[in-house]
Short mmCIF file of C-alpha atoms in Angstrom, two decimals:
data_model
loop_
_atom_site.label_atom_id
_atom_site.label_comp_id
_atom_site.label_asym_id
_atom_site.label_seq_id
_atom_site.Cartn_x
_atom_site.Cartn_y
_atom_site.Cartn_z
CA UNK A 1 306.06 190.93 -44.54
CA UNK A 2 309.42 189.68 -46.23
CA UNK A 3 309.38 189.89 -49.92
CA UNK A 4 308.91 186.29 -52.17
CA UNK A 5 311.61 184.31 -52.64
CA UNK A 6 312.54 180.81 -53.51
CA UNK A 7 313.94 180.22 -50.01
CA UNK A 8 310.42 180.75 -48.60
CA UNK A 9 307.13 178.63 -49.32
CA UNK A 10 304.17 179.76 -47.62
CA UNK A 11 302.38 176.74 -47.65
CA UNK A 12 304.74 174.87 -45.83
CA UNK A 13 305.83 177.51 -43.30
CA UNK A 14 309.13 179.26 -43.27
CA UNK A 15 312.62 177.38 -42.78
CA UNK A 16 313.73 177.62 -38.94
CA UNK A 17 317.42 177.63 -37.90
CA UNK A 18 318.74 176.85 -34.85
CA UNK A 19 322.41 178.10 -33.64
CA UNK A 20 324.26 176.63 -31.18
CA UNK A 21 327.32 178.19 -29.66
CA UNK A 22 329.10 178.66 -26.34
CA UNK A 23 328.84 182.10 -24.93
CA UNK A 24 332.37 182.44 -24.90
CA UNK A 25 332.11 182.94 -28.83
CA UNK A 26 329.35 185.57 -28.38
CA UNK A 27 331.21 188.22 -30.30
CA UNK A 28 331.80 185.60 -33.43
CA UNK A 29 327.78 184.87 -33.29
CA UNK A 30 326.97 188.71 -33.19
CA UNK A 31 328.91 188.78 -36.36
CA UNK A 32 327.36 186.21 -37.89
CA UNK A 33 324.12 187.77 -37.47
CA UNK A 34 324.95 190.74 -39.02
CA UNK A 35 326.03 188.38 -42.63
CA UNK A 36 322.70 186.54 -42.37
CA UNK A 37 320.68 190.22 -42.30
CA UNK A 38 319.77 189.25 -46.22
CA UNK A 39 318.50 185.99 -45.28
CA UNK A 40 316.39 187.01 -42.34
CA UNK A 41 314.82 189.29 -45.02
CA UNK A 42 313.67 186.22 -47.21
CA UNK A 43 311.96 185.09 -44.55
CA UNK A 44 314.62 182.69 -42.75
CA UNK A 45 313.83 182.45 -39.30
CA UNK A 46 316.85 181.92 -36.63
CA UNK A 47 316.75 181.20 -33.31
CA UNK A 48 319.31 181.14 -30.65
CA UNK A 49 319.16 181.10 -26.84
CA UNK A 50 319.62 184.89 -26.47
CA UNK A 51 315.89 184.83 -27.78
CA UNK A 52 314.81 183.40 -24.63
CA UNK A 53 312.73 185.73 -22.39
CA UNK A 54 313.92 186.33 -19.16
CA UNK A 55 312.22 184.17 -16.51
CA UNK A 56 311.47 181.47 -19.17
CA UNK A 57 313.01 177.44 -18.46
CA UNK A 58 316.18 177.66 -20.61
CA UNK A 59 316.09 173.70 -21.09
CA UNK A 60 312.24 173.83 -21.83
CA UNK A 61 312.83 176.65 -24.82
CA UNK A 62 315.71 174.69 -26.26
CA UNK A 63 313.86 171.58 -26.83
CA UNK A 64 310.25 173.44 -28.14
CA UNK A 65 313.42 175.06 -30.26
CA UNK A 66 315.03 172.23 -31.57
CA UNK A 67 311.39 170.29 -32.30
CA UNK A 68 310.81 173.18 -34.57
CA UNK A 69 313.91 173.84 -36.60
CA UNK A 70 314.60 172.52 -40.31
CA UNK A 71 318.75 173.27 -39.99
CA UNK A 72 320.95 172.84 -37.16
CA UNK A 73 324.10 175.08 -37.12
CA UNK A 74 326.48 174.00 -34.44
CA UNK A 75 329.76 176.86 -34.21
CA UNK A 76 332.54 174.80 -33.38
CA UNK A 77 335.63 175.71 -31.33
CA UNK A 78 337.85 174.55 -28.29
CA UNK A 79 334.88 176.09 -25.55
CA UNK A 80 332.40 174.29 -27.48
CA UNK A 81 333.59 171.25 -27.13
CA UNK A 82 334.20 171.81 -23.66
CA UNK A 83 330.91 172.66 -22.96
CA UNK A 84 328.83 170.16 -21.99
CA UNK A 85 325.76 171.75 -22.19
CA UNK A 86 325.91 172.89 -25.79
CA UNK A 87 327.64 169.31 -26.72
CA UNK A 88 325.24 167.10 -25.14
CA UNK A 89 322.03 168.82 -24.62
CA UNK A 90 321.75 170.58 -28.38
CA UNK A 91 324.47 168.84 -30.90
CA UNK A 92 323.46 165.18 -29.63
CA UNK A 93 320.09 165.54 -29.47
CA UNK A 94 320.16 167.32 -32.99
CA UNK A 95 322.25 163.77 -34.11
CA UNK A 96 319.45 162.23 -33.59
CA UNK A 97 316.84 163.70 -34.95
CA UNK A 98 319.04 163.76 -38.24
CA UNK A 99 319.15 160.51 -38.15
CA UNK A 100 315.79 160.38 -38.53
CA UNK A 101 315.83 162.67 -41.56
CA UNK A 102 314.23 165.16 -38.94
CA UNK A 103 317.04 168.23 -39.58
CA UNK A 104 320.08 168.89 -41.32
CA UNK A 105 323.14 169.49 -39.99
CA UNK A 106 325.55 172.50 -40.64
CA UNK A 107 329.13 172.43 -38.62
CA UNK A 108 331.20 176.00 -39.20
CA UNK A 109 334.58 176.00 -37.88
CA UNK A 110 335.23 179.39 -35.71
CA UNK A 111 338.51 178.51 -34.22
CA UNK A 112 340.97 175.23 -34.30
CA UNK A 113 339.72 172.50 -32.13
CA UNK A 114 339.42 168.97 -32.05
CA UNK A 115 336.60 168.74 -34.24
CA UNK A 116 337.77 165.95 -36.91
CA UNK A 117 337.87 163.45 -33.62
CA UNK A 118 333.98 164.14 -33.32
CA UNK A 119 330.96 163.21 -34.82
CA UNK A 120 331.24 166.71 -36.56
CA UNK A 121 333.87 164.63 -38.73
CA UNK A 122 330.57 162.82 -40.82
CA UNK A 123 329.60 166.25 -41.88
CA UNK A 124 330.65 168.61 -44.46
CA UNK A 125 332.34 171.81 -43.01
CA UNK A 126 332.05 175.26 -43.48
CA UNK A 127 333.81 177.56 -44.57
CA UNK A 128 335.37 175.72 -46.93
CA UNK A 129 337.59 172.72 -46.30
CA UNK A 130 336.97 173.36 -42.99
CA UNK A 131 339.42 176.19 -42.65
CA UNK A 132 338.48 178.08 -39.32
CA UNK A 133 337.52 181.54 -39.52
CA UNK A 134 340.38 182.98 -37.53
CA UNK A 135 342.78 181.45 -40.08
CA UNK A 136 341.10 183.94 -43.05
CA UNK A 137 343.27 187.19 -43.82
CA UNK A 138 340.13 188.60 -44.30
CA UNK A 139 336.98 187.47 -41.51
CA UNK A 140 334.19 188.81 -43.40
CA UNK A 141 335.29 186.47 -46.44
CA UNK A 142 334.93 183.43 -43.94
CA UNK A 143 331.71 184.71 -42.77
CA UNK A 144 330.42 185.01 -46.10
CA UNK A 145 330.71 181.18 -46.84
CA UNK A 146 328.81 180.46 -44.45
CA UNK A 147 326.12 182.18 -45.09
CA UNK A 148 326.37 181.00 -48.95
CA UNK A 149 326.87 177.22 -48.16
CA UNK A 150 323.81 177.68 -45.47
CA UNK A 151 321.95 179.50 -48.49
CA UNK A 152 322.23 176.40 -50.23
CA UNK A 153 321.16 174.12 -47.26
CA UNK A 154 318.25 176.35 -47.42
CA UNK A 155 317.29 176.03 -50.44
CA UNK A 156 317.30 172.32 -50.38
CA UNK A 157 314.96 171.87 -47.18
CA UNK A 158 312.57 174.56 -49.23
CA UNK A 159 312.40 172.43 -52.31
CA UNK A 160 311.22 169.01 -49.92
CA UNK A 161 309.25 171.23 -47.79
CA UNK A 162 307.54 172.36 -50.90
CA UNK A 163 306.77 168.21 -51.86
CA UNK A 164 309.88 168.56 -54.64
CA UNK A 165 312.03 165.68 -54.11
CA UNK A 166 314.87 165.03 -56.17
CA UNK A 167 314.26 163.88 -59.29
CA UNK A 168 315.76 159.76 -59.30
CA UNK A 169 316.80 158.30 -62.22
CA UNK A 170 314.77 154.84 -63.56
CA UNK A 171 315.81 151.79 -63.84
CA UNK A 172 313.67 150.62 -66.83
CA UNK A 173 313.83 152.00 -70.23
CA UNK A 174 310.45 153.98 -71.19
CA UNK A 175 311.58 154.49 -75.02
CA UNK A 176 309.13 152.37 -77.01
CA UNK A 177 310.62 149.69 -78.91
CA UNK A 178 311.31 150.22 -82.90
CA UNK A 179 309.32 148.33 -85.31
CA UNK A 180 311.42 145.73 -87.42
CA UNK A 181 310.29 146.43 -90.89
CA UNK A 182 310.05 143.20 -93.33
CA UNK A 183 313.11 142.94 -95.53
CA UNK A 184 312.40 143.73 -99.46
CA UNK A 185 314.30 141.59 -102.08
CA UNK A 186 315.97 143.76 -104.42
CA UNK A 187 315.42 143.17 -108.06
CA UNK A 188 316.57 140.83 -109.93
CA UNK A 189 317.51 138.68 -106.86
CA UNK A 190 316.72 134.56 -106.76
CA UNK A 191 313.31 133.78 -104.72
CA UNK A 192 314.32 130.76 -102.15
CA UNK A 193 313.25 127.59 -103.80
CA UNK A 194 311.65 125.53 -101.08
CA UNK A 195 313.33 122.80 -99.26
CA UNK A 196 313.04 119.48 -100.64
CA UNK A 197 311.19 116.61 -98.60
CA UNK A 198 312.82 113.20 -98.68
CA UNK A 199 309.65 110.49 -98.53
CA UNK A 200 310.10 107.75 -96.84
CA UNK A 201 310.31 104.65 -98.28
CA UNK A 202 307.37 101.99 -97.11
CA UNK A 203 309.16 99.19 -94.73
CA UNK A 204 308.88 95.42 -96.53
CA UNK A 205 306.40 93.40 -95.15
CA UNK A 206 307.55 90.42 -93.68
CA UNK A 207 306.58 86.82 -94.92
CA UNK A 208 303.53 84.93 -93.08
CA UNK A 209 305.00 81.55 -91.69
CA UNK A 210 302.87 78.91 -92.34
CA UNK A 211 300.85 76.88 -89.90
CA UNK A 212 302.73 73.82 -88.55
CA UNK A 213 306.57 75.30 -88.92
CA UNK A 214 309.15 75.58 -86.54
CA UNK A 215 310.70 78.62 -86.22
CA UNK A 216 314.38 78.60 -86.62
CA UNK A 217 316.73 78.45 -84.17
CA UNK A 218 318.60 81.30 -83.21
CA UNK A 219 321.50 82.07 -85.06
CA UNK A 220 320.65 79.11 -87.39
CA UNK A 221 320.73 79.88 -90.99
CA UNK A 222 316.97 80.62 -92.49
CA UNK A 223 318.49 79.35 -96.12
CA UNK A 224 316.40 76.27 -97.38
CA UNK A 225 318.86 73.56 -97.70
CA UNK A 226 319.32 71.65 -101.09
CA UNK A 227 318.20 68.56 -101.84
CA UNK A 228 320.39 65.42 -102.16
CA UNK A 229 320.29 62.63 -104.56
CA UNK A 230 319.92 59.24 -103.72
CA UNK A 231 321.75 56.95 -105.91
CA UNK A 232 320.17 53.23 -105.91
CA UNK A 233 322.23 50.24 -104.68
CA UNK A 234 323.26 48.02 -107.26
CA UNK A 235 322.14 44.27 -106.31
CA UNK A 236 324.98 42.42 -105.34
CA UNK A 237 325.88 38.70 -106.35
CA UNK A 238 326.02 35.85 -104.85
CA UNK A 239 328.81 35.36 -102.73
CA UNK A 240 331.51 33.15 -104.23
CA UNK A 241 331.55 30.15 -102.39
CA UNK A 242 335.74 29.03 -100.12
#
C-alpha cells in the first residue's frame, strides 16, 4: 500500500499517466522509469504499451488506456513524429480530449525534431525551455526535470480531483462600508443663521370697469383727457349797411 501523500487522494482514485513513445526510444523510456521510481511509490500510476499482455488488442488497450488517464506524456523526437501510429492514434486523440478539459498534456523533448512546427508548440516543454535531453552534459539532470515539472502537473490534477479549484479572485468588494460620523462644531465657532425668505409682495388688483364703457383701443392711451373751455360768442352787430 503506498504511503500518504499529497499527490494521492483516495477518494478520488489515484492519478493515471499515460506515456507515449516510439519503440525506437525504448532505452530513453526505460530510463525514465527508473527517475519516476519515487513517484510510483506515492501512488502515481503509469501506463505504457509494454503493459499490455500478450495476446491482448493493442488498439483496444490504448483507448480503455487513454479513457482512464489524468496526464498525457507524449516523448518527442524525429521517430515520433514519424510514426504514425503514436502521432495519430495516441497524441491526437489525447488533443482532444484536452480540449475538453478531459487530460493534461505534458510534451518532453528526447532528441531535436521538428516539434515547434506541431501542435506540441501550444504546450509548455520539458525539460526546461525545451532543451532536448541529449543536449544535457549530464542526462540524469534532464531526466530529473521531468519528473519535477510532471510532479507539479501532478499535484495540480490532485488538488481538482480532490474538489479544490483554484481560488478566483472577486469582482465586488465584500469590505463593509465605513460609517460617516456627524461633524462636531468646535467651540467657540458661529452656528449658521438660517437663510432669509424674501415674501412676496401681493400683485395690485386691477380696477373694475364700469358697466356701459368701451374698452380702449389698443395702443390708445388709457389717460382721461382734459376738459376744454368753451368761451361764449359775443353777439355781433348789425351789419353796416353799402
Amino acid at each position: 500500500m503506498p504511503p500518504s501523500s499529497a499527490l494521492t487522494n483516495s477518494a478520488a482514485g489515484p492519478i493515471r499517466v499515460f506515456i507515449s513513445y516510439s519503440h525506437k526510444d525504448q532505452k530513453a523510456r526505460q530510463t525514465l522509469e527508473v527517475h519516476l521510481a519515487q513517484l510510483k511509490r506515492e501512488g502515481i500510476e503509469f501506463w505504457f504499451d509494454g503493459d499490455i499482455t500478450p495476446g491482448s488488442e493493442i488498439d483496444a488497450n490504448v483507448r480503455r488506456a487513454m479513457k482512464a488517464a489524468d496526464i498525457f506524456v507524449a516523448l518527442a523526437s524525429p521517430d515520433y513524429l514519424h510514426s504514425s501510429y503514436c502521432f495519430d492514434k495516441e497524441y491526437s486523440p489525447a488533443l482532444r480530449k484536452a480540449a475538453r478539459g478531459g487530460i493534461r498534456v505534458v510534451v518532453a523533448i528526447l532528441r531535436d525534431c521538428q516539434w515547434k512546427h506541431t501542435r506540441m508548440a501550444a504546450y509548455k516543454a520539458l525539460p526546461t525551455d525545451g532543451k532536448p535531453v541529449d543536449h544535457w552534459p549530464r542526462r540524469g539532470d534532464a531526466y530529473e526535470e521531468i519528473v519535477n515539472g510532471l510532479r507539479e502537473v501532478i499535484k495540480a490534477v490532485s488538488a481538482v480531483k480532490a474538489g479544490l479549484p483554484p481560488k478566483r479572485r472577486s469582482t465586488a468588494s465584500t469590505a463593509p462600508k465605513k460609517p460617516v460620523s456627524p461633524k462636531i462644531a468646535s467651540p467657540g465657532a458661529k452656528k449658521p443663521q438660517p437663510a432669509r425668505t424674501l415674501k412676496a409682495k401681493p400683485a395690485k388688483a386691477k380696477a373694475k370697469a364700469k358697466p356701459g364703457a368701451t374698452k380702449p383701443k389698443s395702443g390708445a392711451s388709457t389717460q382721461p383727457r382734459r376738459a376744454v373751455k368753451v368761451r361764449p360768442k359775443k353777439p355781433r352787430g348789425p351789419s353796416p349797411s353799402r
